[in-house]
Coordinates of N, CA and C and ligand atoms in Angstrom, one line a residue:
M261 N -14.8 -24.6 1.6 CA -14.5 -23.1 1.3 C -12.9 -23.0 0.9
S262 N -12.4 -22.2 0.0 CA -11.0 -22.1 -0.3 C -10.2 -21.8 0.9
S263 N -8.9 -22.1 1.1 CA -8.2 -22.0 2.0 C -7.8 -20.4 2.2
V264 N -7.9 -19.8 1.1 CA -7.5 -18.4 1.0 C -8.6 -17.7 1.7
V265 N -9.8 -17.9 1.5 CA -10.8 -17.3 2.3 C -10.7 -17.6 3.5
E266 N -10.4 -18.8 4.0 CA -10.5 -19.2 5.3 C -9.5 -18.2 6.0
N267 N -8.4 -18.1 5.4 CA -7.2 -17.3 5.9 C -7.6 -15.9 6.1
Y268 N -8.4 -15.4 5.0 CA -8.8 -14.1 5.1 C -9.9 -13.8 6.3
Q269 N -10.7 -14.7 6.3 CA -11.8 -14.5 7.4 C -11.1 -14.5 8.7
S270 N -10.0 -15.4 9.0 CA -9.2 -15.3 10.1 C -8.5 -14.1 10.4
V271 N -7.8 -13.5 9.3 CA -7.0 -12.2 9.5 C -8.0 -11.1 9.8
N272 N -9.3 -11.1 9.1 CA -10.3 -10.0 9.4 C -10.8 -10.2 10.8
R273 N -10.7 -11.3 11.6 CA -11.1 -11.3 12.9 C -10.1 -10.9 13.7
S274 N -8.8 -11.4 13.5 CA -7.8 -10.7 14.2 C -7.6 -9.3 14.3
L275 N -7.9 -8.6 13.1 CA -7.8 -7.3 12.5 C -8.9 -6.5 13.6
Q276 N -10.2 -7.2 13.5 CA -11.2 -6.5 14.2 C -10.9 -6.4 15.8
T277 N -10.4 -7.7 16.3 CA -9.8 -7.8 17.8 C -9.0 -6.6 18.0
A278 N -7.9 -6.4 17.0 CA -6.7 -5.4 17.3 C -7.5 -4.1 17.3
I279 N -8.6 -3.8 16.5 CA -9.2 -2.5 16.5 C -9.9 -2.1 17.8
I280 N -10.4 -3.1 18.4 CA -11.1 -3.2 19.6 C -10.2 -2.9 20.8
D281 N -9.1 -3.7 20.7 CA -8.0 -3.7 21.6 C -7.3 -2.2 21.9
A282 N -7.5 -1.6 20.6 CA -6.6 -0.3 20.7 C -7.6 0.9 20.8
A283 N -9.0 0.4 21.1 CA -10.0 1.5 21.5 C -10.1 2.4 20.4
R284 N -10.2 1.7 19.1 CA -10.5 2.7 17.9 C -11.7 2.2 17.1
M285 N -12.0 3.1 16.3 CA -13.5 3.0 15.6 C -13.6 1.8 14.8
P286 N -14.4 1.0 14.9 CA -14.7 -0.1 13.9 C -14.7 0.4 12.6
G287 N -14.2 -0.1 11.6 CA -14.1 0.3 10.2 C -12.9 1.2 9.9
S288 N -12.1 1.8 11.0 CA -11.1 2.4 10.9 C -9.9 2.0 10.2
V289 N -9.7 0.5 10.1 CA -8.6 0.0 9.3 C -9.0 -0.7 8.1
E290 N -8.3 -0.6 7.1 CA -8.6 -1.1 5.9 C -7.5 -2.3 5.7
L291 N -7.9 -3.3 4.8 CA -7.0 -4.4 4.7 C -6.8 -4.3 3.4
V292 N -5.6 -4.4 3.0 CA -5.0 -4.5 1.7 C -4.6 -5.9 1.4
A293 N -5.2 -6.7 0.6 CA -4.7 -8.0 0.5 C -3.8 -8.1 -0.5
V294 N -2.4 -8.4 -0.3 CA -1.3 -8.3 -1.1 C -1.2 -9.7 -2.0
S295 N -1.5 -9.4 -3.2 CA -1.5 -10.8 -4.1 C -0.2 -10.8 -5.0
K296 N 0.7 -10.4 -4.8 CA 1.8 -10.5 -5.6 C 2.2 -11.8 -5.5
T297 N 2.8 -12.4 -6.8 CA 3.2 -13.6 -7.0 C 2.0 -14.8 -7.2
H298 N 0.8 -14.2 -6.7 CA -0.3 -15.2 -7.0 C -1.2 -14.9 -8.1
D299 N -1.5 -16.1 -8.7 CA -2.3 -15.9 -9.9 C -3.5 -15.5 -9.8
A300 N -4.4 -15.4 -10.8 CA -5.8 -14.9 -11.0 C -6.6 -16.0 -10.3
E301 N -6.3 -17.2 -10.4 CA -7.2 -18.3 -9.9 C -7.1 -18.6 -8.4
R302 N -6.1 -17.7 -7.8 CA -5.8 -17.9 -6.4 C -6.4 -16.6 -5.9
I303 N -6.7 -15.5 -6.5 CA -7.2 -14.2 -6.1 C -8.8 -14.4 -6.3
A304 N -9.3 -15.0 -7.1 CA -10.9 -14.9 -7.7 C -11.6 -15.2 -6.3
P305 N -11.3 -16.4 -5.7 CA -12.2 -16.6 -4.4 C -12.3 -15.6 -3.4
L306 N -11.1 -14.8 -3.3 CA -11.3 -13.5 -2.5 C -12.2 -12.6 -3.1
I307 N -12.2 -12.3 -4.4 CA -13.0 -11.5 -4.9 C -14.5 -11.8 -4.8
D308 N -14.7 -13.1 -5.0 CA -16.0 -13.7 -4.8 C -16.5 -13.6 -3.3
A309 N -15.5 -13.8 -2.5 CA -16.0 -13.4 -1.0 C -16.4 -12.0 -0.7
G310 N -16.1 -11.0 -1.6 CA -16.6 -9.8 -1.6 C -15.3 -8.6 -1.2
H311 N -14.2 -9.3 -1.4 CA -13.0 -8.4 -1.0 C -12.8 -7.6 -2.3
R312 N -12.2 -6.4 -2.1 CA -12.2 -5.3 -3.2 C -10.8 -4.9 -3.2
I313 N -10.1 -4.7 -2.3 CA -8.9 -4.0 -2.0 C -7.6 -4.8 -2.2
F314 N -6.6 -4.6 -3.0 CA -5.7 -5.6 -3.3 C -4.2 -4.7 -3.4
G315 N -3.2 -5.5 -3.1 CA -1.9 -4.8 -3.4 C -1.0 -5.7 -4.3
E316 N -0.3 -5.0 -5.0 CA 0.7 -5.6 -6.1 C 2.0 -4.7 -6.0
N317 N 3.2 -5.5 -6.0 CA 4.7 -4.7 -5.9 C 5.1 -4.5 -7.3
R318 N 4.6 -5.2 -8.4 CA 5.3 -4.9 -9.7 C 4.4 -4.5 -10.7
V319 N 4.5 -3.3 -11.4 CA 3.5 -2.8 -12.5 C 3.3 -4.0 -13.3
Q320 N 4.5 -4.6 -14.0 CA 4.3 -5.5 -15.0 C 3.5 -6.6 -14.9
E321 N 3.5 -7.2 -13.6 CA 2.9 -8.4 -13.1 C 1.6 -8.0 -12.8
A322 N 1.3 -6.8 -12.1 CA 0.0 -6.4 -11.9 C -0.9 -6.1 -13.1
A323 N -0.3 -5.6 -14.3 CA -0.9 -5.7 -15.4 C -1.5 -6.7 -16.1
S324 N -0.6 -7.8 -16.1 CA -1.0 -9.1 -16.6 C -2.1 -9.7 -15.7
K325 N -2.2 -9.5 -14.7 CA -3.5 -10.3 -13.7 C -4.6 -9.2 -13.7
W326 N -4.3 -7.9 -13.5 CA -5.5 -7.1 -13.1 C -6.3 -6.5 -14.1
T327 N -5.7 -6.2 -15.4 CA -6.4 -5.7 -16.1 C -7.7 -6.5 -16.6
A328 N -7.5 -7.6 -16.8 CA -8.7 -8.6 -16.8 C -9.7 -8.6 -15.6
L329 N -9.2 -8.9 -14.5 CA -9.9 -8.9 -13.1 C -10.6 -7.6 -12.9
K330 N -10.0 -6.6 -13.3 CA -10.4 -5.3 -12.9 C -11.8 -5.0 -13.8
A331 N -11.6 -5.6 -15.1 CA -12.7 -5.2 -16.3 C -13.7 -6.1 -16.0
E332 N -13.6 -7.0 -15.2 CA -14.8 -7.9 -15.0 C -15.6 -7.8 -13.5
T333 N -14.9 -7.0 -12.7 CA -15.5 -6.8 -11.3 C -15.4 -5.2 -11.2
D334 N -16.6 -4.8 -10.3 CA -16.7 -3.4 -10.2 C -15.9 -3.0 -8.8
N335 N -15.5 -1.9 -8.7 CA -15.2 -1.4 -7.6 C -13.8 -2.1 -6.8
I336 N -13.0 -2.6 -7.9 CA -11.7 -3.0 -7.3 C -10.7 -1.8 -6.9
V337 N -10.0 -1.7 -6.0 CA -9.2 -0.6 -5.8 C -7.7 -1.4 -5.5
L338 N -6.9 -1.0 -6.4 CA -5.7 -1.7 -6.6 C -4.4 -0.7 -6.2
H339 N -3.6 -1.2 -5.1 CA -2.5 -0.3 -4.6 C -1.3 -0.9 -5.1
L340 N -0.5 0.0 -5.5 CA 1.0 -0.3 -6.1 C 1.7 -0.2 -4.7
I341 N 2.3 -1.3 -4.1 CA 3.3 -1.2 -2.9 C 4.5 -1.3 -3.1
G342 N 4.9 -1.5 -4.5 CA 6.6 -1.6 -4.7 C 7.1 -0.6 -5.5
P343 N 8.3 -0.6 -5.6 CA 9.1 0.6 -6.2 C 8.6 0.7 -7.6
L344 N 8.4 2.2 -7.9 CA 7.9 2.5 -9.3 C 9.0 3.4 -10.1
Q345 N 9.2 2.9 -11.4 CA 10.5 3.7 -12.3 C 9.4 4.7 -13.0
S346 N 10.0 5.8 -13.2 CA 9.4 6.8 -13.9 C 8.9 6.5 -15.5
N347 N 9.7 5.6 -16.1 CA 9.1 5.1 -17.4 C 8.1 4.2 -17.5
K348 N 7.6 3.8 -16.1 CA 6.4 2.8 -16.0 C 5.2 3.9 -15.6
A349 N 5.7 5.1 -15.2 CA 4.5 6.1 -14.7 C 3.1 5.9 -15.3
D350 N 3.3 5.9 -16.7 CA 1.9 5.9 -17.5 C 1.2 4.6 -17.4
Q351 N 1.9 3.5 -17.3 CA 1.3 2.2 -17.1 C 0.5 2.3 -15.6
A352 N 1.3 2.6 -14.7 CA 0.9 2.7 -13.1 C -0.2 3.5 -13.1
V353 N -0.4 4.8 -13.7 CA -1.5 5.7 -13.6 C -2.8 5.0 -14.3
S354 N -2.7 4.3 -15.2 CA -3.8 3.8 -15.9 C -4.3 2.7 -15.1
L355 N -3.4 1.7 -14.6 CA -3.9 0.5 -13.8 C -4.4 0.8 -12.3
F356 N -3.5 1.5 -11.4 CA -3.6 1.5 -10.2 C -4.6 2.6 -9.7
D357 N -5.0 2.5 -8.6 CA -5.9 3.5 -7.8 C -5.3 4.3 -6.8
V358 N -4.1 3.6 -6.3 CA -3.6 4.1 -5.1 C -2.2 3.8 -5.2
I359 N -1.2 4.8 -5.2 CA 0.3 4.5 -5.3 C 0.7 4.8 -4.0
E360 N 1.3 3.7 -3.3 CA 1.9 4.1 -1.8 C 3.3 4.2 -1.9
T361 N 4.0 4.4 -3.0 CA 5.4 4.4 -2.8 C 6.2 5.5 -3.5
V362 N 5.5 6.7 -3.5 CA 6.0 7.8 -4.0 C 7.1 8.2 -3.0
D363 N 8.4 8.5 -3.5 CA 9.4 8.7 -2.7 C 10.5 9.7 -3.4
R364 N 10.4 10.4 -4.4 CA 11.4 11.1 -4.9 C 10.8 12.1 -6.1
E365 N 11.3 13.2 -6.2 CA 10.7 14.2 -7.2 C 10.4 13.8 -8.6
K366 N 11.4 13.0 -8.9 CA 11.3 12.7 -10.3 C 10.0 11.8 -10.5
I367 N 9.8 10.9 -9.8 CA 8.5 10.0 -9.8 C 7.3 10.9 -9.6
A368 N 7.4 11.9 -8.8 CA 6.0 12.7 -8.3 C 5.7 13.4 -9.6
R369 N 6.8 13.9 -10.2 CA 6.4 14.8 -11.2 C 5.9 13.9 -12.6
A370 N 6.5 12.9 -12.7 CA 6.0 12.0 -13.7 C 4.7 11.6 -13.6
L371 N 4.3 11.2 -12.2 CA 2.8 10.9 -11.9 C 1.8 12.2 -12.0
A372 N 2.5 13.4 -11.8 CA 1.6 14.6 -11.8 C 1.2 14.8 -13.5
K373 N 2.2 14.5 -14.2 CA 2.2 14.9 -15.6 C 1.1 13.6 -16.3
E374 N 1.2 12.4 -15.7 CA 0.6 11.4 -16.5 C -0.9 11.5 -16.1
Q375 N -1.3 11.9 -14.7 CA -2.5 12.2 -14.3 C -3.4 13.1 -15.3
I376 N -2.6 14.2 -15.6 CA -3.2 15.2 -16.4 C -3.5 14.5 -17.7
K377 N -2.3 14.0 -18.3 CA -2.6 13.4 -19.6 C -3.7 12.5 -19.9
Q378 N -3.7 11.5 -18.6 CA -4.8 10.3 -18.8 C -6.1 11.0 -18.0
D379 N -6.1 12.1 -17.7 CA -7.5 12.6 -16.9 C -8.0 11.7 -15.9
R380 N -7.0 11.2 -15.0 CA -7.4 10.2 -14.1 C -6.8 10.9 -12.6
K381 N -7.5 10.8 -11.6 CA -6.9 11.1 -10.4 C -6.8 10.0 -9.6
L382 N -5.6 9.8 -8.9 CA -5.3 8.6 -8.1 C -5.1 9.3 -6.7
R383 N -4.9 8.3 -5.8 CA -4.6 8.6 -4.3 C -3.1 8.2 -4.1
Y384 N -2.4 8.7 -3.1 CA -1.1 8.5 -3.1 C -0.6 8.7 -1.5
Y385 N 0.5 7.7 -1.4 CA 1.0 7.7 0.0 C 2.6 8.1 -0.2
I386 N 3.3 8.7 0.8 CA 4.7 9.0 0.6 C 5.4 7.9 1.4
Q387 N 6.4 7.2 0.7 CA 7.0 6.3 1.5 C 8.2 6.7 2.1
V388 N 8.3 6.4 3.6 CA 9.3 7.0 4.5 C 10.2 5.8 4.8
N389 N 11.4 6.2 4.7 CA 12.5 5.1 5.1 C 13.0 5.3 6.6
T390 N 12.0 4.8 7.4 CA 12.1 5.2 8.9 C 13.5 4.5 9.6
G391 N 13.9 3.4 8.9 CA 15.0 2.9 9.5 C 16.3 3.3 9.0
L392 N 16.3 4.5 8.0 CA 17.5 4.9 7.3 C 18.3 3.9 6.6
E393 N 17.8 3.0 6.0 CA 18.4 1.8 5.4 C 18.8 2.2 4.1
P394 N 20.3 2.3 4.0 CA 20.8 2.7 2.6 C 20.1 2.0 1.4
Q395 N 19.8 0.7 1.5 CA 19.2 -0.1 0.2 C 17.8 0.1 0.1
K396 N 17.1 0.7 1.0 CA 15.7 0.7 0.9 C 15.1 2.2 0.4
A397 N 14.1 1.9 -0.4 CA 13.3 3.2 -0.9 C 12.7 3.8 0.1
G398 N 12.4 5.2 -0.2 CA 11.7 6.0 0.9 C 12.4 7.4 1.1
V399 N 11.6 8.3 1.3 CA 12.4 9.5 1.5 C 12.8 9.4 3.1
L400 N 13.7 10.2 3.5 CA 14.3 10.1 5.0 C 13.2 11.0 5.8
P401 N 13.2 10.6 7.1 CA 12.2 11.2 8.0 C 12.5 12.8 7.9
S402 N 13.8 13.2 8.0 CA 14.0 14.7 7.9 C 13.7 15.3 6.6
E403 N 13.3 14.6 5.6 CA 12.8 15.2 4.2 C 11.5 15.0 4.1
T404 N 10.9 14.3 4.9 CA 9.3 14.3 4.7 C 8.4 15.4 4.5
V405 N 8.7 16.4 5.3 CA 7.8 17.4 5.5 C 7.8 18.2 4.1
S406 N 9.1 18.5 3.7 CA 9.1 19.1 2.6 C 8.8 18.4 1.2
F407 N 9.1 17.1 1.2 CA 8.5 16.5 0.1 C 7.0 16.3 0.0
V408 N 6.4 16.2 1.2 CA 4.9 16.3 1.1 C 4.4 17.5 0.6
D409 N 4.9 18.6 1.0 CA 4.6 19.9 0.6 C 4.8 19.9 -0.9
L410 N 5.9 19.6 -1.5 CA 6.1 19.6 -2.8 C 5.1 18.9 -3.8
C411 N 4.8 17.6 -3.0 CA 3.8 16.8 -3.8 C 2.4 17.4 -3.9
K412 N 2.0 17.8 -2.6 CA 0.6 18.3 -2.5 C 0.6 19.6 -3.1
N413 N 1.5 20.6 -2.8 CA 1.0 22.1 -3.2 C 1.5 22.4 -4.4
Q414 N 2.7 21.9 -4.8 CA 3.2 22.2 -6.1 C 2.6 21.4 -7.2
L415 N 2.6 19.9 -7.1 CA 2.3 18.9 -8.2 C 0.6 18.7 -8.0
Q416 N 0.3 19.2 -7.0 CA -1.4 18.8 -6.8 C -1.6 17.3 -6.9
L417 N -0.7 16.5 -6.2 CA -1.0 15.1 -6.0 C -2.0 14.8 -4.7
D418 N -2.8 14.1 -4.6 CA -3.6 13.8 -3.8 C -3.0 12.9 -2.7
I419 N -2.2 13.6 -1.8 CA -1.4 12.7 -0.9 C -2.3 12.3 0.4
E420 N -2.6 11.2 0.5 CA -3.3 10.7 1.7 C -2.7 10.5 3.0
G421 N -1.4 9.9 2.9 CA -0.8 9.5 4.2 C 0.7 9.2 3.8
L422 N 1.3 8.4 4.8 CA 2.5 7.8 4.8 C 2.6 6.4 4.8
M423 N 3.7 5.9 4.4 CA 3.7 4.3 4.4 C 5.2 4.2 4.8
C424 N 5.5 2.9 5.5 CA 6.8 2.5 5.8 C 6.9 1.0 5.8
I425 N 8.0 0.6 5.8 CA 8.5 -0.8 5.7 C 9.5 -0.9 6.7
P426 N 9.3 -1.3 8.0 CA 10.4 -1.2 8.9 C 11.5 -2.3 8.7
P427 N 12.7 -2.1 9.0 CA 13.8 -2.9 8.9 C 13.3 -4.4 9.3
I428 N 13.5 -5.5 8.6 CA 13.0 -6.8 8.9 C 13.6 -7.2 10.4
D429 N 14.8 -6.8 10.8 CA 15.6 -7.3 12.0 C 15.3 -6.6 13.1
E430 N 14.3 -5.6 12.9 CA 14.1 -4.6 14.2 C 12.6 -4.7 14.7
N431 N 12.7 -4.4 16.0 CA 11.2 -4.3 16.6 C 10.4 -3.0 15.6
A432 N 9.4 -3.4 15.1 CA 8.6 -2.5 14.3 C 7.9 -1.3 15.0
G433 N 7.7 -1.5 16.4 CA 7.0 -0.3 17.0 C 7.6 1.0 16.9
P434 N 8.6 1.2 17.2 CA 9.2 2.6 17.1 C 9.2 2.9 15.7
H435 N 9.2 2.5 14.6 CA 9.2 2.8 13.3 C 7.6 3.1 13.0
F436 N 6.7 2.4 13.6 CA 5.5 2.8 13.4 C 4.9 4.0 14.1
A437 N 5.8 4.2 15.1 CA 5.6 5.4 16.1 C 6.1 6.6 15.5
L438 N 7.2 6.4 14.8 CA 7.8 7.6 14.0 C 6.9 8.0 12.9
L439 N 6.4 6.9 12.1 CA 5.5 7.3 10.9 C 4.5 8.1 11.2
R440 N 3.9 7.6 12.4 CA 2.6 8.4 12.9 C 2.8 9.8 13.3
Q441 N 4.1 10.0 14.0 CA 4.4 11.4 14.5 C 4.7 12.3 13.2
L442 N 5.2 11.8 12.2 CA 5.7 12.4 10.9 C 4.3 12.9 10.4
A443 N 3.3 11.9 10.3 CA 2.2 12.3 9.5 C 1.3 13.3 10.2
E444 N 1.2 13.4 11.6 CA 0.7 14.5 12.1 C 1.4 15.8 11.9
V445 N 2.7 15.8 12.0 CA 3.3 16.8 11.5 C 2.9 17.5 10.1
C446 N 2.9 16.5 9.3 CA 2.5 16.8 7.9 C 0.8 17.1 7.7
C447 N 0.1 16.9 8.7 CA -1.3 17.1 8.7 C -1.9 15.9 7.9
L448 N -1.5 14.7 7.8 CA -1.9 13.7 7.0 C -2.6 12.7 8.0
E449 N -3.6 12.1 7.3 CA -4.6 11.3 8.5 C -4.3 9.8 8.2
R450 N -3.7 9.5 7.1 CA -3.6 8.0 6.9 C -2.3 7.4 7.1
L451 N -2.2 6.3 7.6 CA -0.9 5.6 8.0 C -1.0 4.2 7.1
S452 N -0.3 3.7 6.1 CA -0.2 2.3 5.8 C 1.1 1.6 6.3
M453 N 0.8 0.8 7.2 CA 1.8 0.2 7.8 C 1.5 -1.1 8.7
G454 N 2.1 -2.1 8.6 CA 1.8 -3.5 9.2 C 1.7 -4.4 8.1
M455 N 2.4 -5.6 8.4 CA 2.4 -6.5 7.3 C 1.8 -7.8 7.9
S456 N 2.0 -9.1 7.3 CA 1.4 -10.3 8.1 C 1.8 -10.6 9.5
S457 N 3.3 -10.3 9.7 CA 3.7 -10.3 10.9 C 3.5 -9.4 12.2
D458 N 3.0 -8.2 11.8 CA 3.1 -7.3 12.6 C 1.6 -6.3 12.5
Y459 N 0.8 -6.7 11.7 CA -0.3 -5.7 11.6 C -1.1 -5.5 12.8
E460 N -1.2 -6.4 13.7 CA -2.0 -6.1 14.9 C -1.1 -5.0 15.9
T461 N 0.1 -5.2 15.8 CA 0.9 -4.2 16.3 C 0.8 -2.8 15.8
A462 N 0.8 -2.8 14.4 CA 0.6 -1.5 13.7 C -0.7 -1.0 14.0
I463 N -1.8 -1.7 14.1 CA -3.2 -1.0 14.5 C -3.1 -0.4 16.0
G464 N -2.5 -1.0 16.7 CA -2.1 -0.2 18.0 C -1.4 1.0 17.9
F465 N -0.5 1.3 16.8 CA 0.1 2.6 16.6 C -0.5 3.4 15.7
G466 N -1.8 3.0 15.3 CA -2.5 3.9 14.5 C -2.7 3.6 13.0
A467 N -2.3 2.4 12.8 CA -2.4 2.2 11.2 C -3.9 2.4 10.9
T468 N -4.0 3.0 9.5 CA -5.3 3.1 8.9 C -5.4 2.0 7.8
S469 N -4.2 1.6 7.3 CA -4.2 0.5 6.3 C -3.2 -0.6 6.6
V470 N -3.5 -1.9 6.6 CA -2.4 -2.7 6.7 C -2.4 -3.5 5.6
R471 N -1.0 -4.1 5.1 CA -0.7 -4.8 3.8 C -0.6 -6.2 4.0
V472 N -1.4 -7.1 4.0 CA -1.2 -8.4 4.4 C -1.4 -9.4 3.2
G473 N -0.1 -10.2 3.2 CA 0.1 -11.0 2.0 C -0.1 -12.4 2.4
S474 N 1.2 -12.9 2.8 CA 1.1 -14.4 3.3 C 0.2 -14.8 4.2
A475 N -0.2 -14.0 5.0 CA -1.2 -14.7 6.2 C -2.4 -14.9 5.4
I476 N -2.7 -14.4 4.2 CA -3.8 -14.7 3.6 C -3.7 -15.7 2.4
F477 N -2.7 -15.4 1.6 CA -2.5 -16.3 0.4 C -1.4 -17.2 0.7
G478 N -1.0 -17.5 1.7 CA -0.1 -18.6 1.9 C 1.4 -18.2 1.7
K479 N 2.4 -18.8 2.0 CA 3.7 -18.5 1.7 C 4.1 -18.3 0.3
R480 N 5.0 -17.3 -0.2 CA 5.1 -17.2 -1.6 C 6.5 -18.1 -1.9
D481 N 6.5 -18.6 -3.0 CA 7.7 -19.5 -3.5 C 8.8 -18.7 -3.8
T482 N 8.5 -17.4 -4.5 CA 9.5 -16.7 -4.8 C 9.1 -15.2 -4.1
D483 N 10.1 -14.5 -3.4 CA 9.7 -13.4 -3.0 C 10.5 -12.3 -3.7
N484 N 9.4 -11.5 -4.4 CA 10.2 -10.5 -5.2 C 10.0 -9.3 -4.6
Ligands
PLP33 C1 5.1 -8.1 0.2 C2 4.8 -7.1 0.9 C3 3.7 -7.0 1.8 C4 3.0 -8.2 2.4 O1 4.0 -8.9 3.0 P1 3.5 -10.3 3.9 O2 4.6 -10.3 4.9 O3 3.4 -11.4 3.1 O4 2.0 -9.9 4.6 C5 3.5 -5.7 2.5 N1 4.0 -4.5 2.2 C6 4.9 -4.4 1.1 C7 5.6 -3.3 0.5 C8 5.3 -5.9 0.5 O5 6.3 -5.8 -0.6

């Protein structure tokens, strides 16, 4: 068996244990396998093993790998988890099924326009900069409620939930707790939070979606 599939099964077991430990419903957390930097040959065994939900952080890279993979496999659900430029909104809307990184009005408007143009409906998350990091993408916690309102009610985007990437040098727990609290205020049910190092913690804080890359595919040579 491929090492990727073995890693995947082991992550899946830890995920199920974390769900039980948190006294949550079986099946209440989806696993987004983050395949960025890995090529189609490395991804294929996981698709063969039945996995369908994948995450990529660059539109161009994702298009080069997933256009073919999606054409030959039913029910692939592709998440964009990296920053999006509005000039790539057309490509993003045609390729992805879920965009997790909506964080400013310009991009929200571009996505709304493209959806109509392409007659496609995607699902979306609002990225929140819970650590107030100047270099990081995401809306500020204080702006989240009004931004969600704009996206949902004015632009008719199907906003499912909130997403965050906590600061690397901090305990992630308080960031997960803040994201959950903001989602409750916004009446949103889904939370995309937790990566290889902290997905079990995130499940304890209510994550409905965890984004796991290196624990499945191994260490990346280049982290982009
Ligand atoms: C790369 C990436 C991940 C996965 O990170 P790992 O530590 O490899 O699990 C999750 N979320 C985002 C936004 C990423 O860019």
